[in-house]
Coordinates of C-alpha atoms in Angstrom, one line a residue:
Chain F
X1 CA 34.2 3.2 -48.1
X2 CA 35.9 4.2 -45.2
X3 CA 36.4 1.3 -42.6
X4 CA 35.0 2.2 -38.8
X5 CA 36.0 -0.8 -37.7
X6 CA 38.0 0.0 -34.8
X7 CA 36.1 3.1 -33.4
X8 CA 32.9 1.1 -33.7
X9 CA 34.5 -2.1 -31.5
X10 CA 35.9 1.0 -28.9
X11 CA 32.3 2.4 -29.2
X12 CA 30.5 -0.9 -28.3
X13 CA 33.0 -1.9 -25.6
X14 CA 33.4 1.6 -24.1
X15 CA 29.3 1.4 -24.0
X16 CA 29.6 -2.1 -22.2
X17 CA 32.5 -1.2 -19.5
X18 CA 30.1 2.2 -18.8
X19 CA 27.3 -0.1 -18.2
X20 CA 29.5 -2.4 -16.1
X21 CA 30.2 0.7 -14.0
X22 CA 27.1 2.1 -13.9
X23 CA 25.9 -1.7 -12.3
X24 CA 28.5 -1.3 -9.9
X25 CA 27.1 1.7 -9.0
X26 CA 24.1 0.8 -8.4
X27 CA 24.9 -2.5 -7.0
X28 CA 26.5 -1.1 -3.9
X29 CA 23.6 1.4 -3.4
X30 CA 21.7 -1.7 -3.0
X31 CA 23.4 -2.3 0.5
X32 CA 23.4 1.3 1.4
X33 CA 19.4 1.4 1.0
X34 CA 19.0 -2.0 3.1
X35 CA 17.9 -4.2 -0.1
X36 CA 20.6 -7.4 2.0
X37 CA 19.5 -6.1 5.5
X38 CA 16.9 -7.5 8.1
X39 CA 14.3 -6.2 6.5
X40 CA 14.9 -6.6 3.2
X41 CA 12.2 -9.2 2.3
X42 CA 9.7 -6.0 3.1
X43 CA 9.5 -4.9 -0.3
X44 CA 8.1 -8.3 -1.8
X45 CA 4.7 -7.2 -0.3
X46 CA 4.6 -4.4 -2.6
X47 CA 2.9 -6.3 -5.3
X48 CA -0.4 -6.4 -3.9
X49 CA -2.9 -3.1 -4.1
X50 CA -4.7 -3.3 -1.1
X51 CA -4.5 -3.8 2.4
X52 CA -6.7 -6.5 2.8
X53 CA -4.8 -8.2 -0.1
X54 CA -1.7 -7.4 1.4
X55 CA -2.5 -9.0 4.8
X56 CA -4.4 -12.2 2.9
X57 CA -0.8 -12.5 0.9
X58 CA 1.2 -12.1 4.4
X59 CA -0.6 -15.5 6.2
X60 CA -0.9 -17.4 2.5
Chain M
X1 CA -1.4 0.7 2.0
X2 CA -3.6 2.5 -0.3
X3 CA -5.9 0.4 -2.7
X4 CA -5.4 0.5 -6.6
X5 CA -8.0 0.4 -9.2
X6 CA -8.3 1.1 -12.7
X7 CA -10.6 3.8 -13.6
X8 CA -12.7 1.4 -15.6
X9 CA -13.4 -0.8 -12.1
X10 CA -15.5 1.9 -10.7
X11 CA -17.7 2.4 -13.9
X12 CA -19.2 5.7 -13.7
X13 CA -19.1 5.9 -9.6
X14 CA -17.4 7.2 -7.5
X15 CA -14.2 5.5 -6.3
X16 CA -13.5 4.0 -2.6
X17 CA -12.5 6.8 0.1
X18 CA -8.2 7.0 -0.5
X19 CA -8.0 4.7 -3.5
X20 CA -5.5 5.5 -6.0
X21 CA -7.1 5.5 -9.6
X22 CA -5.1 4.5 -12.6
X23 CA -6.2 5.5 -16.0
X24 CA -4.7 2.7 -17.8
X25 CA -5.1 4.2 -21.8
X26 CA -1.7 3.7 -22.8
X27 CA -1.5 -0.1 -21.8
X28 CA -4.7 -0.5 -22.8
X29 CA -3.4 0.9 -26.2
X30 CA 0.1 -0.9 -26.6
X31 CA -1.8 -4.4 -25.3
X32 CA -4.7 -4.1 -28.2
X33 CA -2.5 -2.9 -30.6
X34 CA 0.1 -6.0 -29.9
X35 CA -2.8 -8.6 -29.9
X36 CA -3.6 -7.6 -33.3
X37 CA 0.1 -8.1 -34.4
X38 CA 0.3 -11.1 -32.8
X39 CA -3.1 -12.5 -34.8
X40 CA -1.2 -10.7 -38.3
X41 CA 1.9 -12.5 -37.7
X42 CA 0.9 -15.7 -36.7
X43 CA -0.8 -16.0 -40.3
X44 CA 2.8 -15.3 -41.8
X45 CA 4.4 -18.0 -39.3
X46 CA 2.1 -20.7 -40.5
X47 CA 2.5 -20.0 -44.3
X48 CA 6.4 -19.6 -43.5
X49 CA 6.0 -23.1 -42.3
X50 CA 4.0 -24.4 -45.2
X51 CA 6.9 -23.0 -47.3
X52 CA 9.3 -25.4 -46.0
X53 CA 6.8 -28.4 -46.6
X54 CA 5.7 -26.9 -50.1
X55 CA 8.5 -24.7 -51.4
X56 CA 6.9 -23.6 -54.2
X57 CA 3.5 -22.1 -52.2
X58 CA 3.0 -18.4 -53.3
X59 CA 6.9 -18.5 -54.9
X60 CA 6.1 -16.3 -58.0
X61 CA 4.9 -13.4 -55.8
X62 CA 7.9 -11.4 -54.7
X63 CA 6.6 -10.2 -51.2
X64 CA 5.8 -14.1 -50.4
X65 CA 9.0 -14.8 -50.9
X66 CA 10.6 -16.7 -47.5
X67 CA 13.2 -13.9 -47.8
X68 CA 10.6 -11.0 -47.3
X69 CA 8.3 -12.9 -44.9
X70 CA 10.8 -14.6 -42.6
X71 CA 12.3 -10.8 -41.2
X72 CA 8.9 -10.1 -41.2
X73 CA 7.7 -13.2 -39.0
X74 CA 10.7 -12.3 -36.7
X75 CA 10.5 -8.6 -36.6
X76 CA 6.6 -8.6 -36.0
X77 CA 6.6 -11.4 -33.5
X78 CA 9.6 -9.6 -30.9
X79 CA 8.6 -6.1 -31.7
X80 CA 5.1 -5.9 -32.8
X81 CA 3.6 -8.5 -30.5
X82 CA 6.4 -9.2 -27.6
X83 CA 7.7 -6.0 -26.9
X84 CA 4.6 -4.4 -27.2
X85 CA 2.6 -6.4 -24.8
X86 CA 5.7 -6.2 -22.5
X87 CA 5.5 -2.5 -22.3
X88 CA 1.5 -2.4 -22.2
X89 CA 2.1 -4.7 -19.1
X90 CA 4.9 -2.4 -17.6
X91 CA 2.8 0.8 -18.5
X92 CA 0.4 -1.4 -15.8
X93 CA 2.6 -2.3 -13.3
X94 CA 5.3 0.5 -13.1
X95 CA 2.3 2.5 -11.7
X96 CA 1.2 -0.2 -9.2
X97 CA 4.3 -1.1 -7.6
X98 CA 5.0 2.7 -7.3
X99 CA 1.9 3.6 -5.4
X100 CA 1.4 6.8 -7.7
X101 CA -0.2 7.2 -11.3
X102 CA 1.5 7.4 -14.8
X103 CA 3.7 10.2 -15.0
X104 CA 2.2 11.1 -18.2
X105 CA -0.7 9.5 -20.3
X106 CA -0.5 12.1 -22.9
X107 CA 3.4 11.0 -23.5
X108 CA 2.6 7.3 -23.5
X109 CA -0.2 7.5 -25.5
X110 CA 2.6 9.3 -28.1
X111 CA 4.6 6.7 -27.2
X112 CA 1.8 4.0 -28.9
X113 CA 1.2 6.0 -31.8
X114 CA 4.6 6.2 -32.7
X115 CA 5.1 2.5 -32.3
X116 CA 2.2 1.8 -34.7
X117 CA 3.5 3.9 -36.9
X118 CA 6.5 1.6 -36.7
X119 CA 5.2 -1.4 -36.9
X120 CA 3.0 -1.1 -40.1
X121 CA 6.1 1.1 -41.7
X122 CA 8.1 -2.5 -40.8
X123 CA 5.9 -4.6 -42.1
X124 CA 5.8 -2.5 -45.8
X125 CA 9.2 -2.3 -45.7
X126 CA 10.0 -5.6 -44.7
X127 CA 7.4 -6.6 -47.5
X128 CA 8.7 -4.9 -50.3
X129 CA 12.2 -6.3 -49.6
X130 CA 13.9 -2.5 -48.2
X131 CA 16.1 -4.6 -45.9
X132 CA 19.4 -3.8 -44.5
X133 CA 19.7 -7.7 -44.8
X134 CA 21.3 -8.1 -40.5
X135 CA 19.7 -10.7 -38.4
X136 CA 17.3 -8.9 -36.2
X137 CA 18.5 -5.8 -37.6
X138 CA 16.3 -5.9 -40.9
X139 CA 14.5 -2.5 -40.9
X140 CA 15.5 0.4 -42.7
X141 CA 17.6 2.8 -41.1
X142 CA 15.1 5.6 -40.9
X143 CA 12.8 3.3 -38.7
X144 CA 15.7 2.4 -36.6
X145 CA 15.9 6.2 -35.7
X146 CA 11.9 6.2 -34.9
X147 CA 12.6 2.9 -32.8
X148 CA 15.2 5.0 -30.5
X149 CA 12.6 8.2 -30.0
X150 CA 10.1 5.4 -29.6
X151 CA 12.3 4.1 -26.9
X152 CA 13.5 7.6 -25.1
X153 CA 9.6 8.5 -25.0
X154 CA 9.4 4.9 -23.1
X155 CA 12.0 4.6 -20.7
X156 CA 11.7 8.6 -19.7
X157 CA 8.1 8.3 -18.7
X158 CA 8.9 5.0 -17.0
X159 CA 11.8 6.8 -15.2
X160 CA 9.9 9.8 -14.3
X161 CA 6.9 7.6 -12.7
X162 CA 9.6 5.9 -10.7
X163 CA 11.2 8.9 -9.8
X164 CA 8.2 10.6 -8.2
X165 CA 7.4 6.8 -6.4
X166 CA 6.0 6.8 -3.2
X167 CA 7.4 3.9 -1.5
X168 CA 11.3 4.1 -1.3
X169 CA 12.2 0.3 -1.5
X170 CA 11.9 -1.6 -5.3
X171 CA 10.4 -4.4 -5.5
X172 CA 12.5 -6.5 -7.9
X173 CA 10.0 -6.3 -11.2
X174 CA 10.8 -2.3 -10.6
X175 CA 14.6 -3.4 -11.4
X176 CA 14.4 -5.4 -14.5
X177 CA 12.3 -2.7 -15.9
X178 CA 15.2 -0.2 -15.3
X179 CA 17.4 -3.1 -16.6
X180 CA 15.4 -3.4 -19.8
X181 CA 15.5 0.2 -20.8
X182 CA 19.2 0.8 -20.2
X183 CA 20.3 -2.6 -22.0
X184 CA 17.6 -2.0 -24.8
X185 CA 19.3 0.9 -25.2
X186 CA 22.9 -0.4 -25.0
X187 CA 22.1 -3.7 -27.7
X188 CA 19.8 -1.9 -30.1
X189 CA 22.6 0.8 -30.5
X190 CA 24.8 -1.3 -31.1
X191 CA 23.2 -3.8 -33.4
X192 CA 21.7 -1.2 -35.6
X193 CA 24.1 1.5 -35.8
X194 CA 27.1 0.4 -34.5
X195 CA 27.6 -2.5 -36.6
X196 CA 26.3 -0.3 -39.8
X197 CA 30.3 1.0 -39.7
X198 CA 31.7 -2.4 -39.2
X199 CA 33.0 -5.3 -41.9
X200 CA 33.8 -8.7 -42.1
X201 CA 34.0 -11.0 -39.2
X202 CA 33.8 -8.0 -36.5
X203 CA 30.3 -7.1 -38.0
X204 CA 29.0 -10.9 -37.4
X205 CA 30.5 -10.5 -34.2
X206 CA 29.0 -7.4 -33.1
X207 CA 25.9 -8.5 -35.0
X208 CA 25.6 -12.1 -32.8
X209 CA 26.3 -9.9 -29.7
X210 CA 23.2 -8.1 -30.4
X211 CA 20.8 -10.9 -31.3
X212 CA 21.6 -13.2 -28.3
X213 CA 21.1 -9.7 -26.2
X214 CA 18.6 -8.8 -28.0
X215 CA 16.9 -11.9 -26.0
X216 CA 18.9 -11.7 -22.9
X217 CA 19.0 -7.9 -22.2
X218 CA 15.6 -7.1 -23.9
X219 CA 13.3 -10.1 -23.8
X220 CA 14.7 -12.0 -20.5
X221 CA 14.2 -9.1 -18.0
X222 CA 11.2 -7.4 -19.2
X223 CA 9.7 -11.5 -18.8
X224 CA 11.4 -12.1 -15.7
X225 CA 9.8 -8.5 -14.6
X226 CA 6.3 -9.9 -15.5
X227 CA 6.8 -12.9 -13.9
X228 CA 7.7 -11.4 -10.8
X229 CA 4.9 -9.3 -10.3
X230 CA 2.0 -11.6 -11.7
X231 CA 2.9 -15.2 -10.2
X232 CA 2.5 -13.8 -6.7
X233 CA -0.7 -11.9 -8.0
X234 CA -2.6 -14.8 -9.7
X235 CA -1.3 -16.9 -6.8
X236 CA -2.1 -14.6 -4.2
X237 CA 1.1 -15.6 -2.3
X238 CA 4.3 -13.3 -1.5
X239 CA 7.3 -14.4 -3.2
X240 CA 10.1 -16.3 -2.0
X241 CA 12.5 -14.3 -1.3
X242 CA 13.2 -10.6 -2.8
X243 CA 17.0 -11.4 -1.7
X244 CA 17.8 -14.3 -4.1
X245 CA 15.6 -12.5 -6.8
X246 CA 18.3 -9.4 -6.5
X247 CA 21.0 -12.3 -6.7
X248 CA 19.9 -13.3 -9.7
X249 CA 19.0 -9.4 -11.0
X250 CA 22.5 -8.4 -10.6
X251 CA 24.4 -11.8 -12.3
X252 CA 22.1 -11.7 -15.2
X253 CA 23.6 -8.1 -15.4
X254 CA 27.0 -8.9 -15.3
X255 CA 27.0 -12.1 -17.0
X256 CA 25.0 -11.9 -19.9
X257 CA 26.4 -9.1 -22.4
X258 CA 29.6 -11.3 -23.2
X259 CA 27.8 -14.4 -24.6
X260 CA 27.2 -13.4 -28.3
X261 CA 30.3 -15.2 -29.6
X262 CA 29.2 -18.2 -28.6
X263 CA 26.9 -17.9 -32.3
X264 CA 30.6 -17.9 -33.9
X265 CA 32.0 -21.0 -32.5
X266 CA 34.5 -22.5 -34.6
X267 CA 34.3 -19.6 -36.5
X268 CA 36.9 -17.2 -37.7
X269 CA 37.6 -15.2 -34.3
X270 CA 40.0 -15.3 -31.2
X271 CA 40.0 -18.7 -29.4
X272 CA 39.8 -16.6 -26.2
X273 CA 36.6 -14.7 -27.3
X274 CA 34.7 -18.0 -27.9
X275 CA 36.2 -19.3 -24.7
X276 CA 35.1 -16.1 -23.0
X277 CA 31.6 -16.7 -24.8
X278 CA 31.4 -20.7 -23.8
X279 CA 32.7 -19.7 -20.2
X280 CA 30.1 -16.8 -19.5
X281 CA 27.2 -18.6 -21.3
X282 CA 27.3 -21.7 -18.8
X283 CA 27.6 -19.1 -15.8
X284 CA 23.8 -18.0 -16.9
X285 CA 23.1 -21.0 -15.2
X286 CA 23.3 -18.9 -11.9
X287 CA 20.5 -16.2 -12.5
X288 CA 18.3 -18.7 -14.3
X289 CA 18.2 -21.6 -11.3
X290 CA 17.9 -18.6 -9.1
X291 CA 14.9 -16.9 -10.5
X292 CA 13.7 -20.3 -11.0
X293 CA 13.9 -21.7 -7.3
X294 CA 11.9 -18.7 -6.1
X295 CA 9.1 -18.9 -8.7
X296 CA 9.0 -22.7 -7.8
X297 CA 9.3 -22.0 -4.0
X298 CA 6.5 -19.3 -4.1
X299 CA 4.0 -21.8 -5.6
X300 CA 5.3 -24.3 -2.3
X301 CA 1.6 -25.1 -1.0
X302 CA -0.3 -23.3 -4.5
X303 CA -0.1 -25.5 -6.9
X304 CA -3.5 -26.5 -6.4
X305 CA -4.6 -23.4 -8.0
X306 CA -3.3 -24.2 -11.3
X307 CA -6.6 -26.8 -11.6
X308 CA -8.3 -23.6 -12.8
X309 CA -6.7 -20.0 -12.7
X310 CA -5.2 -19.4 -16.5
X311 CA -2.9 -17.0 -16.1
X312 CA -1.2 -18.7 -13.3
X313 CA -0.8 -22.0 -16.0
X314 CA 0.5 -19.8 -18.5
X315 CA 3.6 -18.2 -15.7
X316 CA 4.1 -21.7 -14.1
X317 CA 4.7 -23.4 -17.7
X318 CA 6.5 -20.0 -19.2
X319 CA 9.2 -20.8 -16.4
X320 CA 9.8 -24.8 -16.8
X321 CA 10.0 -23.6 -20.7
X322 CA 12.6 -21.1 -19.1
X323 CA 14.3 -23.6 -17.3
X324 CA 14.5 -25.8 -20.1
X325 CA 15.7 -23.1 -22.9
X326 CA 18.3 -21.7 -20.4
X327 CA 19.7 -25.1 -19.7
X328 CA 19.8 -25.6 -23.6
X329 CA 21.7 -22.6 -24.1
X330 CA 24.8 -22.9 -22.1
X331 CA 24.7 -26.6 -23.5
X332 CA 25.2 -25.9 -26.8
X333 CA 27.3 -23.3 -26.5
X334 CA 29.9 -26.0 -25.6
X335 CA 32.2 -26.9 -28.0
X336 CA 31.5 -30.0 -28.8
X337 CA 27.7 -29.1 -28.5
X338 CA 28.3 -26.4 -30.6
X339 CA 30.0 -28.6 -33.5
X340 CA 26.5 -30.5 -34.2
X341 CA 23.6 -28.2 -33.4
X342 CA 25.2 -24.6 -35.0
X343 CA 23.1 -23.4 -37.8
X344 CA 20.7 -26.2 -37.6
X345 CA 16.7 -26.6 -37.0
X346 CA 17.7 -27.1 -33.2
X347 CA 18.5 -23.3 -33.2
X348 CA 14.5 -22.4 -33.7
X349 CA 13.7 -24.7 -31.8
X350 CA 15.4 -23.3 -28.3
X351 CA 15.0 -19.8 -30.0
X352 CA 10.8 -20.5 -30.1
X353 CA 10.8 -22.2 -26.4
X354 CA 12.4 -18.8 -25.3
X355 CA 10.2 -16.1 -27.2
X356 CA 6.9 -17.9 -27.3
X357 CA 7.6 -21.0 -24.6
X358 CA 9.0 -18.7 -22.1
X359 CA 8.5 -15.0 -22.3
X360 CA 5.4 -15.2 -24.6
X361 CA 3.7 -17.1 -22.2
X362 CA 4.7 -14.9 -19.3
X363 CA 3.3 -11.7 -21.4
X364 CA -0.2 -13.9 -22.4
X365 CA -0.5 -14.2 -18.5
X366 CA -0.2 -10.9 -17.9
X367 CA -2.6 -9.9 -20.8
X368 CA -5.4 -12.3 -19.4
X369 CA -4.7 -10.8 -15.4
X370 CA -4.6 -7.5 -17.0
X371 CA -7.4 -7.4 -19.6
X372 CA -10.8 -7.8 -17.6
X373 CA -9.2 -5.4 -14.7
X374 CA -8.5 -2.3 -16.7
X375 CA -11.6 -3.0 -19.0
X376 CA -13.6 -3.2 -16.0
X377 CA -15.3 -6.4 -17.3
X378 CA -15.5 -10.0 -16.9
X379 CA -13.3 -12.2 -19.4
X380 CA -15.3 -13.3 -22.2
X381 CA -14.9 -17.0 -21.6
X382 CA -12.7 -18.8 -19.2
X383 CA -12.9 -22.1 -21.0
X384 CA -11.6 -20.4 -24.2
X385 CA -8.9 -19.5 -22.5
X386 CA -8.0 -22.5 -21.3
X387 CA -8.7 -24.0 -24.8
X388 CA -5.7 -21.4 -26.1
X389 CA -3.3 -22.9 -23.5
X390 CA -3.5 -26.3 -24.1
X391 CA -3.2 -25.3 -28.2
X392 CA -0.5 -23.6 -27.2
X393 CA 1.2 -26.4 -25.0
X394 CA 0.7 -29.0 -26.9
X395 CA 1.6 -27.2 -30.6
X396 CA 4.5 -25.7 -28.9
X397 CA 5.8 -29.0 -27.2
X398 CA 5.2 -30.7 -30.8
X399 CA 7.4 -28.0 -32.3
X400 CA 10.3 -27.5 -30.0
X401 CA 10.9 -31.3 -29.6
X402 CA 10.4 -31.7 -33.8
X403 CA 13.3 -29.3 -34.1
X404 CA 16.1 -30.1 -31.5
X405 CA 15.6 -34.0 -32.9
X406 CA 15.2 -32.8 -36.5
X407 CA 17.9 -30.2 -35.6
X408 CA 20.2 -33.0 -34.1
X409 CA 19.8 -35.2 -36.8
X410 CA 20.5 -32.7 -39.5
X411 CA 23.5 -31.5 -38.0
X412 CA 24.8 -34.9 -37.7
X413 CA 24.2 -35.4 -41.3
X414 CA 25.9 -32.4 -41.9
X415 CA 29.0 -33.7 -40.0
X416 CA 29.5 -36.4 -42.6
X417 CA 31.0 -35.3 -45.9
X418 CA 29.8 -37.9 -47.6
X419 CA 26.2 -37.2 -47.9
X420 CA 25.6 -34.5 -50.4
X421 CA 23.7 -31.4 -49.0
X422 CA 20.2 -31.8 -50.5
X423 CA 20.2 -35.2 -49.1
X424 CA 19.7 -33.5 -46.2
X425 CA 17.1 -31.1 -47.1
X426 CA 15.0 -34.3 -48.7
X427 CA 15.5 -36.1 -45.1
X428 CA 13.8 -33.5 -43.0
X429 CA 10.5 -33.1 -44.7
X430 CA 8.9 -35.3 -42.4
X431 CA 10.6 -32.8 -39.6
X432 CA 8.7 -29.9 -41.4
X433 CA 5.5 -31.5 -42.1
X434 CA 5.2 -32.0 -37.8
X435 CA 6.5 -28.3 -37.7
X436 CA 3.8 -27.1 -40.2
X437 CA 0.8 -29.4 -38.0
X438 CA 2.3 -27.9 -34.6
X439 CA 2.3 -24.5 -36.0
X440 CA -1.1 -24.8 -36.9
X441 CA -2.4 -25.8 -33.1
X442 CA -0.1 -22.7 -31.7
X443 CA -2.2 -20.8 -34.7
X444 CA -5.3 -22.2 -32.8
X445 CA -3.9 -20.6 -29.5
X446 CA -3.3 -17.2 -31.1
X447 CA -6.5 -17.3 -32.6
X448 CA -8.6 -18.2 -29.4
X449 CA -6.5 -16.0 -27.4
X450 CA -7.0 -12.5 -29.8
X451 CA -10.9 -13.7 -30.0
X452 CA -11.3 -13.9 -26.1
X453 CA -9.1 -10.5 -25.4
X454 CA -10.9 -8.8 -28.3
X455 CA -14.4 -10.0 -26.9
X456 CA -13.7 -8.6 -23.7
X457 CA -12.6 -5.3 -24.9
X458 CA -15.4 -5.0 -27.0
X459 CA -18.1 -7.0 -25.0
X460 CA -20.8 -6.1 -22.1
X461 CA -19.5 -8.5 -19.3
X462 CA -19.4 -6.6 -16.0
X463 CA -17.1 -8.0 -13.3
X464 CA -19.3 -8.9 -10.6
X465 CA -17.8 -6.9 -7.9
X466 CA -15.0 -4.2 -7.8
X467 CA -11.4 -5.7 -7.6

């Protein structure tokens, strides 16, 4: 049997350092689109449906 | 903002002027389907425990062999309950936090076929001993292949939903979703093909890198997702702070992948992988203590409510049994640790406090917030469900704390040359025998648990008033 040893490690680790990138990536979009900014605490009131819940959740 | 509702909430009228209404079929599909595996595979985990108190239970039938149901007990419990119930409870909340509807039913219902299909191919396989004999890795190749279509149908519906979303920001659940089906992606290639073209000690090491990510890239953010989204929901109350929750987001991201040598300590690999390994495992201390700190901080003033609101129990305990198991972790990946507890009954112990303890509980919570919401009814009996969480609890504690002592004490045994090996095997009966009695109470909670979802589903309880 052939041994892919070698191109198998390169596989997995080429996967990882693509990943790596890919988090970087994204990462530094994260302070383009404001997620570290002033009003970056906006989004946590995403989680509730309704308006009413929304506003109940905001004064809890 | 515009109100959400499941379809089943307006029964038969005519929903409120702007609401947006979600059909709900394919979580309602993956979360029966994974309730069922989770009742199935709880009756193999309690005669796998018998087995170690009474070897010779059911030994002359081949598929009751330990070596036929112990893959089986591991694959049903992560893929056929966990996983499932994790993406029936994204398939939920994906839609929600994105303000628009499923990008395709008709795909995700696929997507639930397909996974059944899995599922009972895994569990004759498994049965009939067609094994490709790699921790985690067990199924045959073919179902490996269905696993990965399985997965594309997923994560591109999920994506597309996303895609089309109506509010710009993400709230933080949104990334460990998107986490979860990249790194799924990433480990399960890896540990199932990858390694298929690998030998000797670079197989076990690409092997251990997929099990320990296989909880940390799979398991860990889909539960840290769930947790995100359903402790401020059951608790009414905004989380803590979306900033440190991104902090720890992006250090689970880099951190985690290069832990999976720390299985091969003292093994035969570099010094400066296990190093790498030991050094990488203690910095997961940094996106555990900071999801934890904002789950704790959320409930500041709340924790009132967990007198009697169930699902909120079930989160709150899943993250001290986070705490715990991710404090465990980076512990005995130390050396010294290490030297003791490897390959001993303290392994499934920590292993159990994370998939049941921990991301189990986080996915039960969801089910019970979920359940009576998209079913439109009431659930069958709040008391029943409180009944399955102190089962739970208290066979859970019982079995985690048998192990890491029995586990400690074995490995310590171990350690000394002198005592022959099946002295040690004779010395932790009584270790088993608590194991067998706790594993029957965490039976109880699976039990009460499928009964009260099942009644629900099937039952005439109306919820009293529209959500």
């Amino acid at each position: 049997m052939a041994d892919y040893t070698w191109p198998s490690i390169y596989f997995a680790y080429s996967y990882f350092v693509l990943m790596v990138l890919g988090a970087l990536v994204f990462l530094i979009r994260t302070v383009k689109d404001g997620y570290w900014g002033a009003r970056g605490e906006d989004v946590k009131y995403q989680v509730f449906d309704s308006h009413e819940e929304r506003e109940e959740g905001r004064t809890s | 903002m515009q109100e959400q509702i499941s379809r089943a909430e307006i029964a038969g009228g005519a929903a409120p002027s702007g609401a947006l209404v979600h059909e709900d079929t394919t979580a309602k599909w993956f979360l029966v389907s994974s309730v069922a595996y989770f009742f199935i595979v709880g009756i193999v985990a309690v005669v796998i425990a018998a087995k170690f108190v009474w070897p010779e239970l059911m030994s002359t039938i081949p598929a009751m062999g330990y070596g036929r149901l112990r893959p089986l007990h591991v694959n049903g419990m992560l893929f056929g309950w966990l996983l499932a119930a994790d993406m029936a409870l994204t398939y939920y909340l994906i839609p929600r936090l994105c303000g628009v509807r499923l990008w395709s039913e008709t795909l995700g219902k696929a997507t639930a076929i397909l996974w059944n299909a899995i599922i009972l191919g895994a569990v004759v396989s498994l049965l009939m001993g067609w094994n490709q004999g790699l921790e985690y890795a067990e199924l045959p190749l073919p179902l490996d292949v269905a696993v990965v279509v399985a997965w594309i149908m997923y994560g591109f519906n999920l994506f597309m939903t996303i895609s089309q979303r109506r509010y710009p920001a993400m709230y933080v659940s949104i990334w460990y979703v998107m986490g979860t089906i990249l790194w799924t992606a990433f480990v399960y290639l890896t540990g199932n093909f990858a390694v298929l073209f690998t030998t000797g000690v670079n197989q076990a090491n690409l092997n251990w890198m997929y099990v320990h990510n296989a909880v940390g890239l799979i398991f860990t953010p889909v539960g840290l997702a769930l947790a995100y989204y359903f402790i401020p929901k059951a608790s009414n109350t905004p989380l803590y702070s979306h900033k440190l929750s991104m902090i720890g987001f992006w250090s689970l991201a880099f951190v985690y992948v290069w832990t999976g040598a720390h299985h091969m300590l003292h093994g035969p690999i570099s010094q400066w992988l296990q190093t790498i390994a030991i050094a990488f495992s203690v910095m997961l201390l940094i996106p555990v203590w900071a999801a934890v700190y904002n789950f704790f901080a959320t409930m500041k003033g709340q924790w009132h409510q967990l007198r009697d609101n169930v699902p909120l129990k079930f989160l709150m305990s899943g993250v001290v049994f986070y705490l715990l198991t991710c404090f465990q972790g980076p512990m005995h990946s130390l050396r010294a640790v290490n030297a003791i507890v490897s390959k001993t009954d303290w392994i499934p112990g920590h292993a159990h406090m994370a998939v049941l303890g921990a991301f189990s509980f986080f996915a039960i919570a969801g089910a019970y917030y979920m359940v009576p919401r998209v079913w439109g009814k009431q659930l069958y009996s709040d008391s029943l469900a409180n009944w399955s969480y102190w089962m739970w609890m208290i066979g859970g504690i019982g079995f985690f704390v048998t192990l890491w002592l029995g586990g400690f004490w074995q490995g310590w045994q171990w350690n000394n040359p002198a005592i022959p090996f099946i002295d040690t095997v004779v010395a932790l009966e009584p270790v088993w025998l608590v194991r067998f009695f706790s594993g029957i109470l965490m039976f109880a909670g699976i039990l009460f648990f499928s009964y009260n979802i099942l009644a629900t589903v099937l039952g005439e309880k109306p919820k009293p008033t529209a959500a």
